[in-house]
PDB file of C-alpha atoms in Angstrom:
ATOM      1  CA  UNK I   1     111.610 104.147 116.434  1.00  0.00           C
ATOM      2  CA  UNK I   2     108.313 105.569 115.285  1.00  0.00           C
ATOM      3  CA  UNK I   3     107.676 103.638 112.049  1.00  0.00           C
ATOM      4  CA  UNK I   4     104.779 103.819 109.606  1.00  0.00           C
ATOM      5  CA  UNK I   5     103.802 101.314 106.922  1.00  0.00           C
ATOM      6  CA  UNK I   6     101.625 102.247 103.961  1.00  0.00           C
ATOM      7  CA  UNK I   7      99.247  99.439 103.032  1.00  0.00           C
ATOM      8  CA  UNK I   8      96.883  98.820 100.147  1.00  0.00           C
ATOM      9  CA  UNK I   9      94.039  96.319 100.189  1.00  0.00           C
ATOM     10  CA  UNK I  10      93.885  94.254  96.990  1.00  0.00           C
ATOM     11  CA  UNK I  11      91.884  91.306  95.702  1.00  0.00           C
ATOM     12  CA  UNK I  12      93.684  88.046  96.508  1.00  0.00           C
ATOM     13  CA  UNK I  13      95.721  86.857  93.530  1.00  0.00           C
ATOM     14  CA  UNK I  14      93.982  83.447  93.529  1.00  0.00           C
ATOM     15  CA  UNK I  15      90.535  85.058  93.195  1.00  0.00           C
ATOM     16  CA  UNK I  16      88.850  85.106  89.765  1.00  0.00           C
ATOM     17  CA  UNK I  17      88.499  88.603  88.319  1.00  0.00           C
ATOM     18  CA  UNK I  18      85.165  89.327  86.661  1.00  0.00           C
ATOM     19  CA  UNK I  19      84.454  92.559  84.747  1.00  0.00           C
ATOM     20  CA  UNK I  20      80.820  93.630  84.432  1.00  0.00           C
ATOM     21  CA  UNK I  21      79.575  96.906  82.959  1.00  0.00           C
ATOM     22  CA  UNK I  22      83.056  98.392  82.986  1.00  0.00           C
ATOM     23  CA  UNK I  23      83.726  97.578  86.644  1.00  0.00           C
ATOM     24  CA  UNK I  24      85.416  94.739  88.508  1.00  0.00           C
ATOM     25  CA  UNK I  25      82.816  92.645  90.315  1.00  0.00           C
ATOM     26  CA  UNK I  26      84.434  92.288  93.731  1.00  0.00           C
ATOM     27  CA  UNK I  27      81.568  92.097  96.204  1.00  0.00           C
ATOM     28  CA  UNK I  28      82.316  88.461  97.046  1.00  0.00           C
ATOM     29  CA  UNK I  29      86.074  88.546  96.498  1.00  0.00           C
ATOM     30  CA  UNK I  30      88.615  88.012  99.256  1.00  0.00           C
ATOM     31  CA  UNK I  31      90.673  91.124 100.035  1.00  0.00           C
ATOM     32  CA  UNK I  32      94.206  90.921 101.440  1.00  0.00           C
ATOM     33  CA  UNK I  33      97.254  93.092 102.122  1.00  0.00           C
ATOM     34  CA  UNK I  34      99.115  93.859  98.917  1.00  0.00           C
ATOM     35  CA  UNK I  35     101.947  91.243  98.974  1.00  0.00           C
ATOM     36  CA  UNK I  36     104.718  93.813  98.440  1.00  0.00           C
ATOM     37  CA  UNK I  37     103.374  95.841 101.367  1.00  0.00           C
ATOM     38  CA  UNK I  38     103.701  92.728 103.530  1.00  0.00           C
ATOM     39  CA  UNK I  39     107.479  92.835 103.033  1.00  0.00           C
ATOM     40  CA  UNK I  40     107.510  96.421 104.248  1.00  0.00           C
ATOM     41  CA  UNK I  41     105.362  95.537 107.254  1.00  0.00           C
ATOM     42  CA  UNK I  42     107.570  92.595 108.194  1.00  0.00           C
ATOM     43  CA  UNK I  43     110.705  94.750 108.026  1.00  0.00           C
ATOM     44  CA  UNK I  44     109.066  97.375 110.232  1.00  0.00           C
ATOM     45  CA  UNK I  45     108.094  94.739 112.785  1.00  0.00           C
ATOM     46  CA  UNK I  46     111.632  93.337 112.849  1.00  0.00           C
ATOM     47  CA  UNK I  47     113.061  96.804 113.464  1.00  0.00           C
ATOM     48  CA  UNK I  48     110.584  97.309 116.285  1.00  0.00           C
ATOM     49  CA  UNK I  49     111.641  94.005 117.867  1.00  0.00           C
ATOM     50  CA  UNK I  50     115.349  94.881 117.736  1.00  0.00           C
ATOM     51  CA  UNK I  51     115.273  98.629 118.398  1.00  0.00           C
ATOM     52  CA  UNK I  52     111.950  99.185 120.170  1.00  0.00           C
ATOM     53  CA  UNK I  53     109.332 101.739 119.218  1.00  0.00           C
ATOM     54  CA  UNK I  54     105.966 101.484 117.502  1.00  0.00           C
ATOM     55  CA  UNK I  55     104.602 100.440 114.120  1.00  0.00           C
ATOM     56  CA  UNK I  56     101.545 102.188 112.684  1.00  0.00           C
ATOM     57  CA  UNK I  57      99.859 100.985 109.491  1.00  0.00           C
ATOM     58  CA  UNK I  58      98.033 103.480 107.276  1.00  0.00           C
ATOM     59  CA  UNK I  59      95.706 102.893 104.363  1.00  0.00           C
ATOM     60  CA  UNK I  60      93.300 104.933 102.266  1.00  0.00           C
ATOM     61  CA  UNK I  61      90.300 103.142 100.803  1.00  0.00           C
ATOM     62  CA  UNK I  62      86.730 101.999 101.269  1.00  0.00           C
ATOM     63  CA  UNK I  63      85.500  99.541 103.895  1.00  0.00           C
ATOM     64  CA  UNK I  64      87.279  96.673 102.122  1.00  0.00           C
ATOM     65  CA  UNK I  65      90.447  98.155 103.613  1.00  0.00           C
ATOM     66  CA  UNK I  66      89.536  97.269 107.197  1.00  0.00           C
ATOM     67  CA  UNK I  67      90.322  93.560 106.856  1.00  0.00           C
ATOM     68  CA  UNK I  68      93.862  94.281 105.655  1.00  0.00           C
ATOM     69  CA  UNK I  69      94.447  96.681 108.549  1.00  0.00           C
ATOM     70  CA  UNK I  70      93.142  94.117 111.058  1.00  0.00           C
ATOM     71  CA  UNK I  71      95.505  91.525 109.590  1.00  0.00           C
ATOM     72  CA  UNK I  72      98.419  93.946 110.000  1.00  0.00           C
ATOM     73  CA  UNK I  73      97.462  94.491 113.642  1.00  0.00           C
ATOM     74  CA  UNK I  74      97.354  90.718 114.141  1.00  0.00           C
ATOM     75  CA  UNK I  75     100.850  90.431 112.651  1.00  0.00           C
ATOM     76  CA  UNK I  76     102.161  92.829 115.305  1.00  0.00           C
ATOM     77  CA  UNK I  77     101.457  96.442 114.303  1.00  0.00           C
ATOM     78  CA  UNK I  78     100.513  98.651 117.251  1.00  0.00           C
ATOM     79  CA  UNK I  79      97.967 100.930 115.633  1.00  0.00           C
ATOM     80  CA  UNK I  80      96.057 101.316 112.379  1.00  0.00           C
ATOM     81  CA  UNK I  81      94.813 104.452 110.640  1.00  0.00           C
ATOM     82  CA  UNK I  82      92.071 104.083 108.045  1.00  0.00           C
ATOM     83  CA  UNK I  83      91.514 107.085 105.781  1.00  0.00           C
ATOM     84  CA  UNK I  84      88.040 106.501 104.408  1.00  0.00           C
ATOM     85  CA  UNK I  85      87.587 107.133 100.682  1.00  0.00           C
ATOM     86  CA  UNK I  86      84.815 106.170  98.295  1.00  0.00           C
ATOM     87  CA  UNK I  87      86.991 104.071  96.002  1.00  0.00           C
ATOM     88  CA  UNK I  88      89.965 101.987  97.179  1.00  0.00           C
ATOM     89  CA  UNK I  89      91.458 102.000  93.662  1.00  0.00           C
ATOM     90  CA  UNK I  90      91.213 105.782  93.291  1.00  0.00           C
ATOM     91  CA  UNK I  91      93.539 108.297  91.760  1.00  0.00           C
ATOM     92  CA  UNK I  92      97.159 108.033  92.962  1.00  0.00           C
ATOM     93  CA  UNK I  93      97.445 111.807  93.254  1.00  0.00           C
ATOM     94  CA  UNK I  94      94.625 112.012  95.807  1.00  0.00           C
ATOM     95  CA  UNK I  95      95.715 108.918  97.760  1.00  0.00           C
ATOM     96  CA  UNK I  96      99.266 110.300  97.998  1.00  0.00           C
ATOM     97  CA  UNK I  97      98.039 113.617  99.390  1.00  0.00           C
ATOM     98  CA  UNK I  98      95.953 111.856 102.045  1.00  0.00           C
ATOM     99  CA  UNK I  99      98.715 109.496 103.136  1.00  0.00           C
ATOM    100  CA  UNK I 100     101.396 112.182 103.113  1.00  0.00           C
ATOM    101  CA  UNK I 101      99.348 114.424 105.402  1.00  0.00           C
ATOM    102  CA  UNK I 102      98.647 111.532 107.792  1.00  0.00           C
ATOM    103  CA  UNK I 103     102.371 110.668 107.889  1.00  0.00           C
ATOM    104  CA  UNK I 104     103.288 114.318 108.447  1.00  0.00           C
ATOM    105  CA  UNK I 105     100.972 114.538 111.443  1.00  0.00           C
ATOM    106  CA  UNK I 106     102.236 111.245 112.882  1.00  0.00           C
ATOM    107  CA  UNK I 107     105.826 112.373 113.402  1.00  0.00           C
ATOM    108  CA  UNK I 108     107.287 109.186 111.921  1.00  0.00           C
ATOM    109  CA  UNK I 109     111.012 108.630 111.460  1.00  0.00           C
ATOM    110  CA  UNK I 110     110.810 105.900 108.851  1.00  0.00           C
ATOM    111  CA  UNK I 111     108.086 104.826 106.417  1.00  0.00           C
ATOM    112  CA  UNK I 112     107.867 101.523 104.554  1.00  0.00           C
ATOM    113  CA  UNK I 113     105.652 100.678 101.596  1.00  0.00           C
ATOM    114  CA  UNK I 114     105.507  98.070  98.854  1.00  0.00           C
ATOM    115  CA  UNK I 115     107.533  98.535  95.678  1.00  0.00           C
ATOM    116  CA  UNK I 116     104.262  98.321  93.727  1.00  0.00           C
ATOM    117  CA  UNK I 117     100.757  96.928  94.038  1.00  0.00           C
ATOM    118  CA  UNK I 118      99.721  93.707  92.336  1.00  0.00           C
ATOM    119  CA  UNK I 119      96.441  95.109  91.030  1.00  0.00           C
ATOM    120  CA  UNK I 120      97.675  97.957  88.830  1.00  0.00           C
ATOM    121  CA  UNK I 121     101.460  97.924  89.273  1.00  0.00           C
ATOM    122  CA  UNK I 122     101.758 101.703  88.993  1.00  0.00           C
ATOM    123  CA  UNK I 123     104.345 102.083  91.761  1.00  0.00           C
ATOM    124  CA  UNK I 124     103.440 105.764  92.176  1.00  0.00           C
ATOM    125  CA  UNK I 125     101.912 106.354  95.601  1.00  0.00           C
ATOM    126  CA  UNK I 126     104.917 105.792  97.868  1.00  0.00           C
ATOM    127  CA  UNK I 127     107.239 107.880  95.688  1.00  0.00           C
ATOM    128  CA  UNK I 128     104.669 110.679  95.558  1.00  0.00           C
ATOM    129  CA  UNK I 129     104.365 110.591  99.358  1.00  0.00           C
ATOM    130  CA  UNK I 130     108.141 110.927  99.735  1.00  0.00           C
ATOM    131  CA  UNK I 131     108.156 113.885  97.336  1.00  0.00           C
ATOM    132  CA  UNK I 132     105.276 115.595  99.154  1.00  0.00           C
ATOM    133  CA  UNK I 133     107.089 115.186 102.473  1.00  0.00           C
ATOM    134  CA  UNK I 134     110.420 116.291 101.038  1.00  0.00           C
ATOM    135  CA  UNK I 135     111.998 113.038 102.254  1.00  0.00           C
ATOM    136  CA  UNK I 136     114.705 110.928 100.581  1.00  0.00           C
ATOM    137  CA  UNK I 137     113.436 107.700  99.061  1.00  0.00           C
ATOM    138  CA  UNK I 138     114.975 104.362  98.132  1.00  0.00           C
ATOM    139  CA  UNK I 139     112.962 101.899  96.051  1.00  0.00           C
ATOM    140  CA  UNK I 140     112.964  98.127  95.531  1.00  0.00           C
ATOM    141  CA  UNK I 141     114.876  97.546  98.781  1.00  0.00           C
ATOM    142  CA  UNK I 142     116.121  93.990  99.392  1.00  0.00           C
ATOM    143  CA  UNK I 143     118.246  94.679 102.511  1.00  0.00           C
ATOM    144  CA  UNK I 144     117.940  97.314 105.219  1.00  0.00           C
ATOM    145  CA  UNK I 145     119.930  98.335 108.297  1.00  0.00           C
ATOM    146  CA  UNK I 146     119.253 101.359 110.493  1.00  0.00           C
ATOM    147  CA  UNK I 147     122.427 102.861 111.920  1.00  0.00           C
ATOM    148  CA  UNK I 148     123.020 104.730 115.160  1.00  0.00           C
ATOM    149  CA  UNK I 149     124.026 107.849 113.246  1.00  0.00           C
ATOM    150  CA  UNK I 150     120.551 108.738 111.977  1.00  0.00           C
ATOM    151  CA  UNK I 151     120.912 106.994 108.642  1.00  0.00           C
ATOM    152  CA  UNK I 152     119.544 103.837 107.069  1.00  0.00           C
ATOM    153  CA  UNK I 153     121.734 101.695 104.803  1.00  0.00           C
ATOM    154  CA  UNK I 154     119.916  99.839 102.072  1.00  0.00           C
ATOM    155  CA  UNK I 155     120.607  97.497  99.198  1.00  0.00           C
ATOM    156  CA  UNK I 156     118.154  97.859  96.343  1.00  0.00           C
ATOM    157  CA  UNK I 157     117.358  95.711  93.352  1.00  0.00           C
ATOM    158  CA  UNK I 158     118.594  97.364  90.159  1.00  0.00           C
ATOM    159  CA  UNK I 159     117.161  95.178  87.389  1.00  0.00           C
ATOM    160  CA  UNK I 160     119.424  92.176  87.759  1.00  0.00           C
ATOM    161  CA  UNK I 161     122.135  93.952  89.748  1.00  0.00           C
ATOM    162  CA  UNK I 162     122.134  95.710  93.124  1.00  0.00           C
ATOM    163  CA  UNK I 163     122.977  99.149  94.501  1.00  0.00           C
ATOM    164  CA  UNK I 164     123.923 100.175  98.044  1.00  0.00           C
ATOM    165  CA  UNK I 165     122.798 103.507  99.454  1.00  0.00           C
ATOM    166  CA  UNK I 166     122.970 105.384 102.729  1.00  0.00           C
ATOM    167  CA  UNK I 167     119.892 107.529 103.313  1.00  0.00           C
ATOM    168  CA  UNK I 168     119.376 110.087 106.115  1.00  0.00           C
ATOM    169  CA  UNK I 169     116.298 109.787 108.307  1.00  0.00           C
ATOM    170  CA  UNK I 170     113.453 110.534 108.066  1.00  0.00           C
ATOM    171  CA  UNK I 171     113.128 108.485 104.889  1.00  0.00           C
ATOM    172  CA  UNK I 172     110.725 106.357 102.890  1.00  0.00           C
ATOM    173  CA  UNK I 173     111.655 102.892 101.602  1.00  0.00           C
ATOM    174  CA  UNK I 174     109.723 100.609  99.261  1.00  0.00           C
ATOM    175  CA  UNK I 175     110.139  96.884  99.759  1.00  0.00           C
ATOM    176  CA  UNK I 176     110.976  94.411  97.019  1.00  0.00           C
ATOM    177  CA  UNK I 177     110.456  90.652  97.111  1.00  0.00           C
ATOM    178  CA  UNK I 178     113.438  89.069  98.868  1.00  0.00           C
ATOM    179  CA  UNK I 179     113.713  91.650 101.635  1.00  0.00           C
ATOM    180  CA  UNK I 180     112.340  89.110 104.134  1.00  0.00           C
ATOM    181  CA  UNK I 181     109.741  86.381 104.627  1.00  0.00           C
ATOM    182  CA  UNK I 182     106.535  87.880 106.077  1.00  0.00           C
ATOM    183  CA  UNK I 183     105.126  86.162 109.141  1.00  0.00           C
ATOM    184  CA  UNK I 184     101.651  84.701 109.502  1.00  0.00           C
ATOM    185  CA  UNK I 185      99.350  86.112 112.185  1.00  0.00           C
ATOM    186  CA  UNK I 186      99.355  83.809 115.234  1.00  0.00           C
ATOM    187  CA  UNK I 187      96.173  83.102 117.195  1.00  0.00           C
ATOM    188  CA  UNK I 188      97.409  85.256 120.065  1.00  0.00           C
ATOM    189  CA  UNK I 189      98.063  88.106 117.664  1.00  0.00           C
ATOM    190  CA  UNK I 190      94.588  87.785 116.167  1.00  0.00           C
ATOM    191  CA  UNK I 191      93.028  88.020 119.632  1.00  0.00           C
ATOM    192  CA  UNK I 192      95.186  91.013 120.602  1.00  0.00           C
ATOM    193  CA  UNK I 193      94.309  92.788 117.350  1.00  0.00           C
ATOM    194  CA  UNK I 194      90.702  93.127 118.490  1.00  0.00           C
ATOM    195  CA  UNK I 195      91.847  95.408 121.329  1.00  0.00           C
ATOM    196  CA  UNK I 196      94.289  97.509 119.307  1.00  0.00           C
ATOM    197  CA  UNK I 197      93.194 100.957 118.083  1.00  0.00           C
ATOM    198  CA  UNK I 198      91.929 101.314 114.521  1.00  0.00           C
ATOM    199  CA  UNK I 199      91.402 105.023 113.959  1.00  0.00           C
ATOM    200  CA  UNK I 200      89.169 106.249 111.159  1.00  0.00           C
ATOM    201  CA  UNK I 201      89.938 109.551 109.445  1.00  0.00           C
ATOM    202  CA  UNK I 202      88.486 111.464 106.520  1.00  0.00           C
ATOM    203  CA  UNK I 203      89.916 113.836 103.954  1.00  0.00           C
ATOM    204  CA  UNK I 204      88.116 116.714 105.685  1.00  0.00           C
ATOM    205  CA  UNK I 205      89.840 115.905 108.986  1.00  0.00           C
ATOM    206  CA  UNK I 206      93.173 115.998 107.174  1.00  0.00           C
ATOM    207  CA  UNK I 207      92.288 119.378 105.678  1.00  0.00           C
ATOM    208  CA  UNK I 208      92.194 118.063 102.106  1.00  0.00           C
ATOM    209  CA  UNK I 209      89.340 118.882  99.718  1.00  0.00           C
ATOM    210  CA  UNK I 210      89.299 115.997  97.222  1.00  0.00           C
ATOM    211  CA  UNK I 211      86.353 117.420  95.288  1.00  0.00           C
ATOM    212  CA  UNK I 212      88.078 120.415  93.762  1.00  0.00           C
ATOM    213  CA  UNK I 213      91.325 122.291  93.395  1.00  0.00           C
ATOM    214  CA  UNK I 214      94.818 120.862  93.778  1.00  0.00           C
ATOM    215  CA  UNK I 215      93.566 117.822  95.693  1.00  0.00           C
ATOM    216  CA  UNK I 216      91.100 116.645  93.040  1.00  0.00           C
ATOM    217  CA  UNK I 217      91.773 113.555  90.947  1.00  0.00           C
ATOM    218  CA  UNK I 218      94.116 114.017  87.988  1.00  0.00           C
ATOM    219  CA  UNK I 219      93.055 110.908  86.066  1.00  0.00           C
ATOM    220  CA  UNK I 220      89.748 109.389  84.986  1.00  0.00           C
ATOM    221  CA  UNK I 221      89.173 105.792  83.954  1.00  0.00           C
ATOM    222  CA  UNK I 222      87.494 105.815  80.556  1.00  0.00           C
ATOM    223  CA  UNK I 223      86.795 102.088  80.350  1.00  0.00           C
ATOM    224  CA  UNK I 224      87.626  98.643  81.669  1.00  0.00           C
ATOM    225  CA  UNK I 225      87.220  95.373  79.798  1.00  0.00           C
ATOM    226  CA  UNK I 226      88.389  91.783  80.024  1.00  0.00           C
ATOM    227  CA  UNK I 227      91.062  90.762  77.510  1.00  0.00           C
ATOM    228  CA  UNK I 228      89.689  89.070  74.379  1.00  0.00           C
ATOM    229  CA  UNK I 229      89.501  85.306  74.465  1.00  0.00           C
ATOM    230  CA  UNK I 230      92.536  83.634  72.985  1.00  0.00           C
ATOM    231  CA  UNK I 231      91.886  82.180  69.545  1.00  0.00           C
ATOM    232  CA  UNK I 232      92.462  78.484  68.951  1.00  0.00           C
ATOM    233  CA  UNK I 233      95.919  77.500  67.760  1.00  0.00           C
ATOM    234  CA  UNK I 234      96.619  76.561  64.165  1.00  0.00           C
ATOM    235  CA  UNK I 235      98.630  73.496  63.219  1.00  0.00           C
ATOM    236  CA  UNK I 236     100.710  73.835  60.078  1.00  0.00           C
ATOM    237  CA  UNK I 237     100.872  70.907  57.674  1.00  0.00           C
ATOM    238  CA  UNK I 238     103.311  69.736  55.058  1.00  0.00           C
ATOM    239  CA  UNK I 239     107.086  69.608  54.836  1.00  0.00           C
ATOM    240  CA  UNK I 240     109.286  71.855  56.963  1.00  0.00           C
ATOM    241  CA  UNK I 241     109.938  74.228  54.058  1.00  0.00           C
ATOM    242  CA  UNK I 242     106.202  74.508  53.378  1.00  0.00           C
ATOM    243  CA  UNK I 243     105.422  75.101  57.051  1.00  0.00           C
ATOM    244  CA  UNK I 244     108.082  77.837  57.225  1.00  0.00           C
ATOM    245  CA  UNK I 245     106.685  79.569  54.146  1.00  0.00           C
ATOM    246  CA  UNK I 246     103.112  79.398  55.524  1.00  0.00           C
ATOM    247  CA  UNK I 247     104.241  80.722  58.912  1.00  0.00           C
ATOM    248  CA  UNK I 248     105.970  83.714  57.309  1.00  0.00           C
ATOM    249  CA  UNK I 249     102.850  84.436  55.243  1.00  0.00           C
ATOM    250  CA  UNK I 250     100.637  84.310  58.350  1.00  0.00           C
ATOM    251  CA  UNK I 251     102.960  86.588  60.319  1.00  0.00           C
ATOM    252  CA  UNK I 252     103.029  89.056  57.429  1.00  0.00           C
ATOM    253  CA  UNK I 253      99.388  89.037  56.321  1.00  0.00           C
ATOM    254  CA  UNK I 254      97.346  88.170  59.431  1.00  0.00           C
ATOM    255  CA  UNK I 255      99.445  89.093  62.456  1.00  0.00           C
ATOM    256  CA  UNK I 256     101.012  92.063  60.655  1.00  0.00           C
ATOM    257  CA  UNK I 257     104.222  91.259  62.534  1.00  0.00           C
ATOM    258  CA  UNK I 258     106.420  91.274  59.417  1.00  0.00           C
ATOM    259  CA  UNK I 259     106.762  93.862  56.687  1.00  0.00           C
ATOM    260  CA  UNK I 260     107.784  93.510  53.085  1.00  0.00           C
ATOM    261  CA  UNK I 261     111.366  94.523  52.434  1.00  0.00           C
TER     262      UNK I 261
END
């Protein structure tokens, strides 16, 4: 099978996040593959091992993206495509157009992506790509089996329950936690990754003008700030009845969480 995996490079979840002048200070931060995308990559690699074929990873972003793509190659992907953009956290509309065109040109039969990204949690890009391609899509997949009849059978998380679907190929699936346990890159894989192709592309090469028209960004970030520091707790004194009365007064007058009847 010819399989593609959409990846996003994100700041590692154990890294401190510092906001300065309305921007995240990330020059020294460690960048990794978005954890949900790792589930998609692992599933693609398992399908390749059982059914043969190739796995290509694609990502749109700035040069921070390269490390994530190299890691994917070390895990077992055959090829990486880096679509260079100025901002790795850019508008989902533009990123979707870029990735969809790259997938269209690649002739892929199946595309995996993460259910969402841990940095903004929008969960938009993969679904937009499926819509742009005119492909069926199944989200939050926790089990996957490709049949011999040109379909893929999936079980998806449905907010505490599960649903089973049969989707015709080509299709796009987004991976939910529980689909599998992603592997760690072995030393041999890390060495082989240095010889695997990492192809750089631009929006111009894909025939997409991101500066104007339909391919321009649809959203603009107006501001970014750290959450306010949490105020110190308050300990209520007196008997239980007095504490209850004071708590109700605080919720009504200070927190504005209660209204007068």
